[in-house]
Short mmCIF file of N, CA and C and ligand atoms in Angstrom, two decimals:
data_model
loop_
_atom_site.label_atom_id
_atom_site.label_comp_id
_atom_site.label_asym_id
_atom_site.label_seq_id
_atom_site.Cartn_x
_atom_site.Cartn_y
_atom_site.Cartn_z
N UNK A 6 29.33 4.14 -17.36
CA UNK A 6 29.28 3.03 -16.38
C UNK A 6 28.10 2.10 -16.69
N UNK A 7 28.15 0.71 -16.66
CA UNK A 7 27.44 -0.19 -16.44
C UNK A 7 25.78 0.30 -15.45
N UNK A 8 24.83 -0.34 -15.91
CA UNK A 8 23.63 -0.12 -15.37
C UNK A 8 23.88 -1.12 -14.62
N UNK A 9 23.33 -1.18 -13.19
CA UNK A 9 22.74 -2.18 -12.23
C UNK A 9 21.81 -2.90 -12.60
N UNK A 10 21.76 -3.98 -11.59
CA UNK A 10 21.06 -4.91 -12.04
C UNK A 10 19.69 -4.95 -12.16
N UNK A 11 19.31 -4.24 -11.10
CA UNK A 11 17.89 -3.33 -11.08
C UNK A 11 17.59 -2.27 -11.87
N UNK A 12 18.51 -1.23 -12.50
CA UNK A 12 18.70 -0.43 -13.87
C UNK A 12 18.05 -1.21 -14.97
N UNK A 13 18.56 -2.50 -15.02
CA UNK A 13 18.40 -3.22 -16.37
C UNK A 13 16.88 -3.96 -16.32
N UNK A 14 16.54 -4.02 -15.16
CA UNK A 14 15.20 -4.44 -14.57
C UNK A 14 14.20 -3.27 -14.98
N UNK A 15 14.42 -2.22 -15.18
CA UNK A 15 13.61 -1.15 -15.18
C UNK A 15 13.42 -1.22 -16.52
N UNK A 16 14.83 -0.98 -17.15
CA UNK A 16 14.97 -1.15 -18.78
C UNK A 16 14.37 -2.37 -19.51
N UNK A 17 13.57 -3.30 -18.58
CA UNK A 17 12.97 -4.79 -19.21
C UNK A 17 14.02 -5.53 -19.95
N UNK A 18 15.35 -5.04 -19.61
CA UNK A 18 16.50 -5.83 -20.31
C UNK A 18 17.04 -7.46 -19.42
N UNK A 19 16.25 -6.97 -18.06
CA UNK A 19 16.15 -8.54 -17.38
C UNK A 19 14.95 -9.02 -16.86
N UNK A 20 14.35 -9.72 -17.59
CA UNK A 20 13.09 -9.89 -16.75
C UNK A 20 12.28 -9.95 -15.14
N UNK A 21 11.55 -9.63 -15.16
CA UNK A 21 10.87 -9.78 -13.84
C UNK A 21 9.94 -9.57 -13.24
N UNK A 22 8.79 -10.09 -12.60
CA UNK A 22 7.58 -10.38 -12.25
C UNK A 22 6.56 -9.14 -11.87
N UNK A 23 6.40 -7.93 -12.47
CA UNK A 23 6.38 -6.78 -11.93
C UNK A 23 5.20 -6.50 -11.37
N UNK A 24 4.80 -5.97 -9.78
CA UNK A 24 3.54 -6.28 -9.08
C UNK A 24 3.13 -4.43 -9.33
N UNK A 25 3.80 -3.95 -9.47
CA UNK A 25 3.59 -1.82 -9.25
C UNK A 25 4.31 -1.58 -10.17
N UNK A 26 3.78 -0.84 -11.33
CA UNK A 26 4.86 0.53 -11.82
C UNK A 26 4.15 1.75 -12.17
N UNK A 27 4.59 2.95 -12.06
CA UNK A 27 4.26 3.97 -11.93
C UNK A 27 5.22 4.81 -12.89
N UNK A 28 5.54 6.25 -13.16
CA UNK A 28 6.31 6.88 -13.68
C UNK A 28 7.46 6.78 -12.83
N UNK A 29 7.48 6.33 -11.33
CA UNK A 29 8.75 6.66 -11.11
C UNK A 29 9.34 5.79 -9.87
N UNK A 30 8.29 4.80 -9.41
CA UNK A 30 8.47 3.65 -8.84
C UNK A 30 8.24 2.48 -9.13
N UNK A 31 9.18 1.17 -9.11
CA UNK A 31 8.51 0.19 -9.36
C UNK A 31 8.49 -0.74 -8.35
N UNK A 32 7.83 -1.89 -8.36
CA UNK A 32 8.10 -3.31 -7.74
C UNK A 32 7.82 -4.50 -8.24
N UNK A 33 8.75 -5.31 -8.04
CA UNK A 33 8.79 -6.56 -8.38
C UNK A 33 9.29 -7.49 -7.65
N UNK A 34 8.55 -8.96 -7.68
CA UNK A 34 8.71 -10.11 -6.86
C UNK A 34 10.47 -10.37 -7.06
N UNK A 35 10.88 -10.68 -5.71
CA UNK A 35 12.20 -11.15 -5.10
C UNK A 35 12.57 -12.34 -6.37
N UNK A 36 13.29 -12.95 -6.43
CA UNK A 36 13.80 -13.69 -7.48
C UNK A 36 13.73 -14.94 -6.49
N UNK A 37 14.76 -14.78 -5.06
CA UNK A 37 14.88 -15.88 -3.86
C UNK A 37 13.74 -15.51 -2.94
N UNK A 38 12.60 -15.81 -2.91
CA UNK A 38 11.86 -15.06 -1.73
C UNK A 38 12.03 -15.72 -0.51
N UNK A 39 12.31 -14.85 0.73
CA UNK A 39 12.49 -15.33 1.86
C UNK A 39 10.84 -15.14 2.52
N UNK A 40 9.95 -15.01 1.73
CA UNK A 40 8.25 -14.95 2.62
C UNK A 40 7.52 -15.77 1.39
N UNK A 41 6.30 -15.46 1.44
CA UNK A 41 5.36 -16.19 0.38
C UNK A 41 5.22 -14.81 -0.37
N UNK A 42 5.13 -13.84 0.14
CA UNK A 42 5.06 -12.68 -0.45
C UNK A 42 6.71 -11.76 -0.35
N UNK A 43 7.48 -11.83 -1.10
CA UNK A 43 8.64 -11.23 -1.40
C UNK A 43 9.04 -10.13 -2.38
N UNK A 44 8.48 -8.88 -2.32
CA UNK A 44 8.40 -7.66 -3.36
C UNK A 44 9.45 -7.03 -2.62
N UNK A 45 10.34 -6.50 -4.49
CA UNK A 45 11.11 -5.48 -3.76
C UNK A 45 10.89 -4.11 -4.83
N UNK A 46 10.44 -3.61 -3.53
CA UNK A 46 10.09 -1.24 -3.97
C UNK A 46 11.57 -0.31 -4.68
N UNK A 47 11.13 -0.46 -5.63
CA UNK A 47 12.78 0.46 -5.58
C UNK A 47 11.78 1.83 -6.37
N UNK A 48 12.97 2.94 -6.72
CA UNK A 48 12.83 4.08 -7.50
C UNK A 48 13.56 4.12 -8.55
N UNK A 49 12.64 4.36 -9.70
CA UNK A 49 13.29 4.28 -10.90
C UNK A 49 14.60 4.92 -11.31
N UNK A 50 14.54 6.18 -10.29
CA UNK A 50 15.97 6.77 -10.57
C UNK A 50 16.65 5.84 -9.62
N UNK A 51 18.51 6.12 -10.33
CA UNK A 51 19.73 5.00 -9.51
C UNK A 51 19.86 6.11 -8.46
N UNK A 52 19.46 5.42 -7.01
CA UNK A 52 20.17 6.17 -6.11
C UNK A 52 21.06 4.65 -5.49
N UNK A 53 22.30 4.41 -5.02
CA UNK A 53 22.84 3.11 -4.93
C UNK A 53 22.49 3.16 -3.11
N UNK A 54 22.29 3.92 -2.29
CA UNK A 54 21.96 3.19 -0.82
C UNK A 54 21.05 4.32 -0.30
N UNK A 55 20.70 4.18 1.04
CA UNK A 55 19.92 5.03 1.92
C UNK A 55 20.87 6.66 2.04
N UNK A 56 22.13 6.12 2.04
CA UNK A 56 22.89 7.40 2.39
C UNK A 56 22.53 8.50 1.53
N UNK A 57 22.77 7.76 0.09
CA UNK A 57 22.61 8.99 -0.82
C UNK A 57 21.52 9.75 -0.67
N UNK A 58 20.09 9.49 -0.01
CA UNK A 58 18.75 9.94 0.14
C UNK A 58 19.48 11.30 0.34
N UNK A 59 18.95 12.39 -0.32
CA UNK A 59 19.57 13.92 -0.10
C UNK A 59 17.38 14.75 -0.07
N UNK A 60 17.92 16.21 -0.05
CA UNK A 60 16.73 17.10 -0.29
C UNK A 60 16.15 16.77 -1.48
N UNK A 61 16.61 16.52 -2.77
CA UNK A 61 16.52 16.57 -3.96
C UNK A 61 15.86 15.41 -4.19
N UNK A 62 15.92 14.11 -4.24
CA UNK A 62 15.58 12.93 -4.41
C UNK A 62 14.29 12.59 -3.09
N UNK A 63 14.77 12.76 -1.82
CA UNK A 63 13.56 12.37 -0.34
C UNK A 63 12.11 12.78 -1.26
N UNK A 64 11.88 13.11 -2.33
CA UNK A 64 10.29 13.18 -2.56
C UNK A 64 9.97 11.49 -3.47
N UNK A 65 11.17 10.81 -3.28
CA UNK A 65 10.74 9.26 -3.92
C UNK A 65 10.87 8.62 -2.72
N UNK A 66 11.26 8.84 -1.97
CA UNK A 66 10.76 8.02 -0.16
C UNK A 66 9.33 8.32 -0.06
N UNK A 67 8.76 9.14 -0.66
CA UNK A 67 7.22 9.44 -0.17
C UNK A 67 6.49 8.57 -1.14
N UNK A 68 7.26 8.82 -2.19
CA UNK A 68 6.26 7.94 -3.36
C UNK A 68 6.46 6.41 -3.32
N UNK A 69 7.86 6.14 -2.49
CA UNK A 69 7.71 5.20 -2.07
C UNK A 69 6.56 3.93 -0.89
N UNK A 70 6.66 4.84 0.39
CA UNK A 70 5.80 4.86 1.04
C UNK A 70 4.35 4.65 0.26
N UNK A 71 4.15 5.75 -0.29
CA UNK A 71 2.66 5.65 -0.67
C UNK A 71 2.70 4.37 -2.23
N UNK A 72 3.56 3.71 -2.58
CA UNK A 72 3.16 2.70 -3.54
C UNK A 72 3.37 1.58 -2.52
N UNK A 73 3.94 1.23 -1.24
CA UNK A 73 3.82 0.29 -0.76
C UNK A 73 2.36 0.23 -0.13
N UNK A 74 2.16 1.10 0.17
CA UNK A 74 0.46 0.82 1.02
C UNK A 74 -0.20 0.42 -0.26
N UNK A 75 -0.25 0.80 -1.59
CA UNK A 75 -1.10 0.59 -2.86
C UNK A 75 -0.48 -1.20 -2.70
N UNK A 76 1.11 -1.72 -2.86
CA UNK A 76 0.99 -3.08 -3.22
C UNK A 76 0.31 -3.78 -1.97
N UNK A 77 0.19 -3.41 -0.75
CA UNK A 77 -0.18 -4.20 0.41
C UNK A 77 -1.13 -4.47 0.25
N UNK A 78 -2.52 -3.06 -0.13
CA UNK A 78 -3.62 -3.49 -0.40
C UNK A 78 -4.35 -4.54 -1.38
N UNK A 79 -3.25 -4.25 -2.46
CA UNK A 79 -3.31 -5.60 -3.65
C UNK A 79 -3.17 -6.63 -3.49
N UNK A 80 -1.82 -6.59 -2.31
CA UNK A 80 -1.59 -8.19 -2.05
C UNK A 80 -2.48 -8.81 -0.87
N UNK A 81 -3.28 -7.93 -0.17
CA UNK A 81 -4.33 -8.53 0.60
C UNK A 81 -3.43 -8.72 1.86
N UNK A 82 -2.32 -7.97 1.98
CA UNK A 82 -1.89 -8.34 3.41
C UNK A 82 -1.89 -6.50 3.91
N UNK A 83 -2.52 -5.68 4.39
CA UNK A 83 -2.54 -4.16 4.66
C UNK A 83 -3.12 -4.56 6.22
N UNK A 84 -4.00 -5.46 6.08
CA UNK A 84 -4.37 -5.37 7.43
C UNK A 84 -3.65 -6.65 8.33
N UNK A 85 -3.19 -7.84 7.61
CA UNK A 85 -3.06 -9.01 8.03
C UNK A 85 -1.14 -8.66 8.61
N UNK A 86 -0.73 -7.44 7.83
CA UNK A 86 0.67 -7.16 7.95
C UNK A 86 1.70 -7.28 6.94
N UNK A 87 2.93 -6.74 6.97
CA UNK A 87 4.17 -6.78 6.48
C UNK A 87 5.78 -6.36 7.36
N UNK A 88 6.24 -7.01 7.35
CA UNK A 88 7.95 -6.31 7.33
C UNK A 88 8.45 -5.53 6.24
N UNK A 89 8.85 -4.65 6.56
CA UNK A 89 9.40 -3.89 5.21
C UNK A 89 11.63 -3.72 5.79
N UNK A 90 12.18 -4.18 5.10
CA UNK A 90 13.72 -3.87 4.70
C UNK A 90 14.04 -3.36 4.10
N UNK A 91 15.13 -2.34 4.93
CA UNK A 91 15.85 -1.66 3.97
C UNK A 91 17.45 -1.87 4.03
N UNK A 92 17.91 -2.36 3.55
CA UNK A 92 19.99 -2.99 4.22
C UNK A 92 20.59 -1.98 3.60
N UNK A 93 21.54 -1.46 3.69
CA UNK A 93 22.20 -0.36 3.64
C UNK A 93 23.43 -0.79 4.34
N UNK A 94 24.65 -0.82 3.39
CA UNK A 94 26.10 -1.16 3.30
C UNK A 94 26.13 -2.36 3.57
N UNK A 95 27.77 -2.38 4.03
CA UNK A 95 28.23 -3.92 4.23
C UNK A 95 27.95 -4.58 4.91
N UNK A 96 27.80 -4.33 6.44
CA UNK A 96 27.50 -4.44 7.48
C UNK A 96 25.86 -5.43 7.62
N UNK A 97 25.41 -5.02 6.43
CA UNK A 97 23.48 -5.12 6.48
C UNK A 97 23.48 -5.95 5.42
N UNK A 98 24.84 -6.18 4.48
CA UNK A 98 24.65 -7.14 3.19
C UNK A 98 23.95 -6.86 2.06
N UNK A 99 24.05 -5.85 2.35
CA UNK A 99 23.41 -5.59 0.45
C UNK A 99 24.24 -5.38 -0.61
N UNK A 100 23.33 -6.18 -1.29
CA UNK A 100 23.65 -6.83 -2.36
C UNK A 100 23.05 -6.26 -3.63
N UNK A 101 22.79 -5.48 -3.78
CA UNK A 101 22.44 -4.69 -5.17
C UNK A 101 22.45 -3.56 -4.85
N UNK A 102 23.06 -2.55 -4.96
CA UNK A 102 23.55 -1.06 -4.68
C UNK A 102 22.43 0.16 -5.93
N UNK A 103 21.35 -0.58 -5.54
CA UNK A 103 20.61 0.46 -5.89
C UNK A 103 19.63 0.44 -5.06
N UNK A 104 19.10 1.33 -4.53
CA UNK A 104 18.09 1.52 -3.15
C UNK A 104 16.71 1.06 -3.27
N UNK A 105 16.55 0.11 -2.38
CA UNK A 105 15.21 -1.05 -2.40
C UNK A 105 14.87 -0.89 -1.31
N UNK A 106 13.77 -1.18 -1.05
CA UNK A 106 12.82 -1.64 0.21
C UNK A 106 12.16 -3.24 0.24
N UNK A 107 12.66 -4.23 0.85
CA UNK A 107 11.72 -5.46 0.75
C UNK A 107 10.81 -6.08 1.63
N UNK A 108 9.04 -5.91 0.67
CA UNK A 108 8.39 -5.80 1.36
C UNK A 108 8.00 -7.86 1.94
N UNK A 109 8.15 -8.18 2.93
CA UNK A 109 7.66 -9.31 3.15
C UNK A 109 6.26 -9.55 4.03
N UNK A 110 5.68 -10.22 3.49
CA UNK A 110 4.17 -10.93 3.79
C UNK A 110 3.86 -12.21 3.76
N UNK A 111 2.83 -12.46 4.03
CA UNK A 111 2.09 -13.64 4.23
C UNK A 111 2.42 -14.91 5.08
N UNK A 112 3.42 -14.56 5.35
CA UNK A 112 3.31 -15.69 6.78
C UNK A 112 3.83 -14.65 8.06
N UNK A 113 3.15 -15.43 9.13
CA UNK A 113 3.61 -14.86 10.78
C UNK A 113 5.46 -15.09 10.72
N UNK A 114 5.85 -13.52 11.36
CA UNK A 114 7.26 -13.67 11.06
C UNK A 114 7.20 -13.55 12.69
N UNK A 115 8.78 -13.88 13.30
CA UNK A 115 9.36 -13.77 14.69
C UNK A 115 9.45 -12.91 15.25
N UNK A 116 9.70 -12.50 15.90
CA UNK A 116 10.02 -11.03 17.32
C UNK A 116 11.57 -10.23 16.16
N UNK A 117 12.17 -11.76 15.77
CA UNK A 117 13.71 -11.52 15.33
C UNK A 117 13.95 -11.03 14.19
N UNK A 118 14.94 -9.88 13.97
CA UNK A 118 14.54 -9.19 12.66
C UNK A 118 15.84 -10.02 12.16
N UNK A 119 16.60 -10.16 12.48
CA UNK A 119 17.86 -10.70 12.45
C UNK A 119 17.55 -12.77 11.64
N UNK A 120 18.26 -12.60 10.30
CA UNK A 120 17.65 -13.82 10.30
C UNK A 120 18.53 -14.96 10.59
P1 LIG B 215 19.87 -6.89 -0.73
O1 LIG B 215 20.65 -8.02 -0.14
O2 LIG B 215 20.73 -6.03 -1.64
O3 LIG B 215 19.10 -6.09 0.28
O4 LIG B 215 18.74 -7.55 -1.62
C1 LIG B 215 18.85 -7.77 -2.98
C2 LIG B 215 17.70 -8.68 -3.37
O5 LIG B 215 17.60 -8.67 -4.78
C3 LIG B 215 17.89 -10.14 -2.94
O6 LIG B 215 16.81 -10.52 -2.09
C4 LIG B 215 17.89 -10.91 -4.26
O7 LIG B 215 17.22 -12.15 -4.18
C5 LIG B 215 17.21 -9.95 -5.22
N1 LIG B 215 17.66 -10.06 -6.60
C6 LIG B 215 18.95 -10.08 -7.03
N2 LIG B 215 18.98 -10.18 -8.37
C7 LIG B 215 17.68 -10.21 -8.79
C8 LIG B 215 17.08 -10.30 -10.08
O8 LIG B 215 17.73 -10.38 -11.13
N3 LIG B 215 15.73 -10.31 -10.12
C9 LIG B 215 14.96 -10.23 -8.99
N4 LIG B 215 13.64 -10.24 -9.16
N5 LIG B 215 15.51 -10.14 -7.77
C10 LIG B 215 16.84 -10.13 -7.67
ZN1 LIG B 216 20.45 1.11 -10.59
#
């Protein structure tokens, strides 16, 4: 099967702005950013949504977690804030079926998560 589009992102076979990488997480700036600060967290392994999160894999939700507090602090927004997304199926619109988190910063966002 075809690698995702974020697969091929990992593989440096599509470029992209990379703010974190680690052995087994990366992040990189949104392509469309909807903030001034638009990073999206994924895990190097393909898991394609939240569902799949099983026993086996939930130890890259942690490493997740703990590389977003590392980019917040970099990006100088840890104390000033972030939204973090996660969309999961159709319903939520996602659009790349490999499991991301997008972290948004730097400007004051609304009460409304809903955009
Ligand atoms: P989703 O709607 O699946 O939660 O979010 C997918 C995100 O991936 C979108 O915000 C979109 O702008 C971003 N994206 C899609 N293709 C690329 C790409 O090739 N490079 C980067 N940097 N971002 C991408
Ligand atoms: Zn993938």
């Amino acid at each position: 099967m075809e690698d995702c589009i974020f697969c091929k992102i990992i593989k440096d076979e599509i470029p992209s702005e990379k703010v974190y990488e680690d052995d087994e997480i990366l992040a990189f700036k949104d392509i469309k950013p909807s903030a001034p600060i638009h990073i999206l967290v994924i895990p190097k392994k393909h898991i394609s949504t939240l569902m799949e999160v099983n026993d086996e894999n939930m130890y890259l939700m942690e490493k997740i977690m703990k590389a977003i507090q590392k980019i917040a602090k970099k990006q100088g927004v840890d104390k000033t804030g972030f939204r973090l997304i996660a969309n999961c199926g159709p319903d939520s619109g996602q659009e790349v079926m490999h499991i991301h988190f997008h972290l948004l910063a730097g400007k004051k966002m609304g009460p409304k998560i809903i955009a």
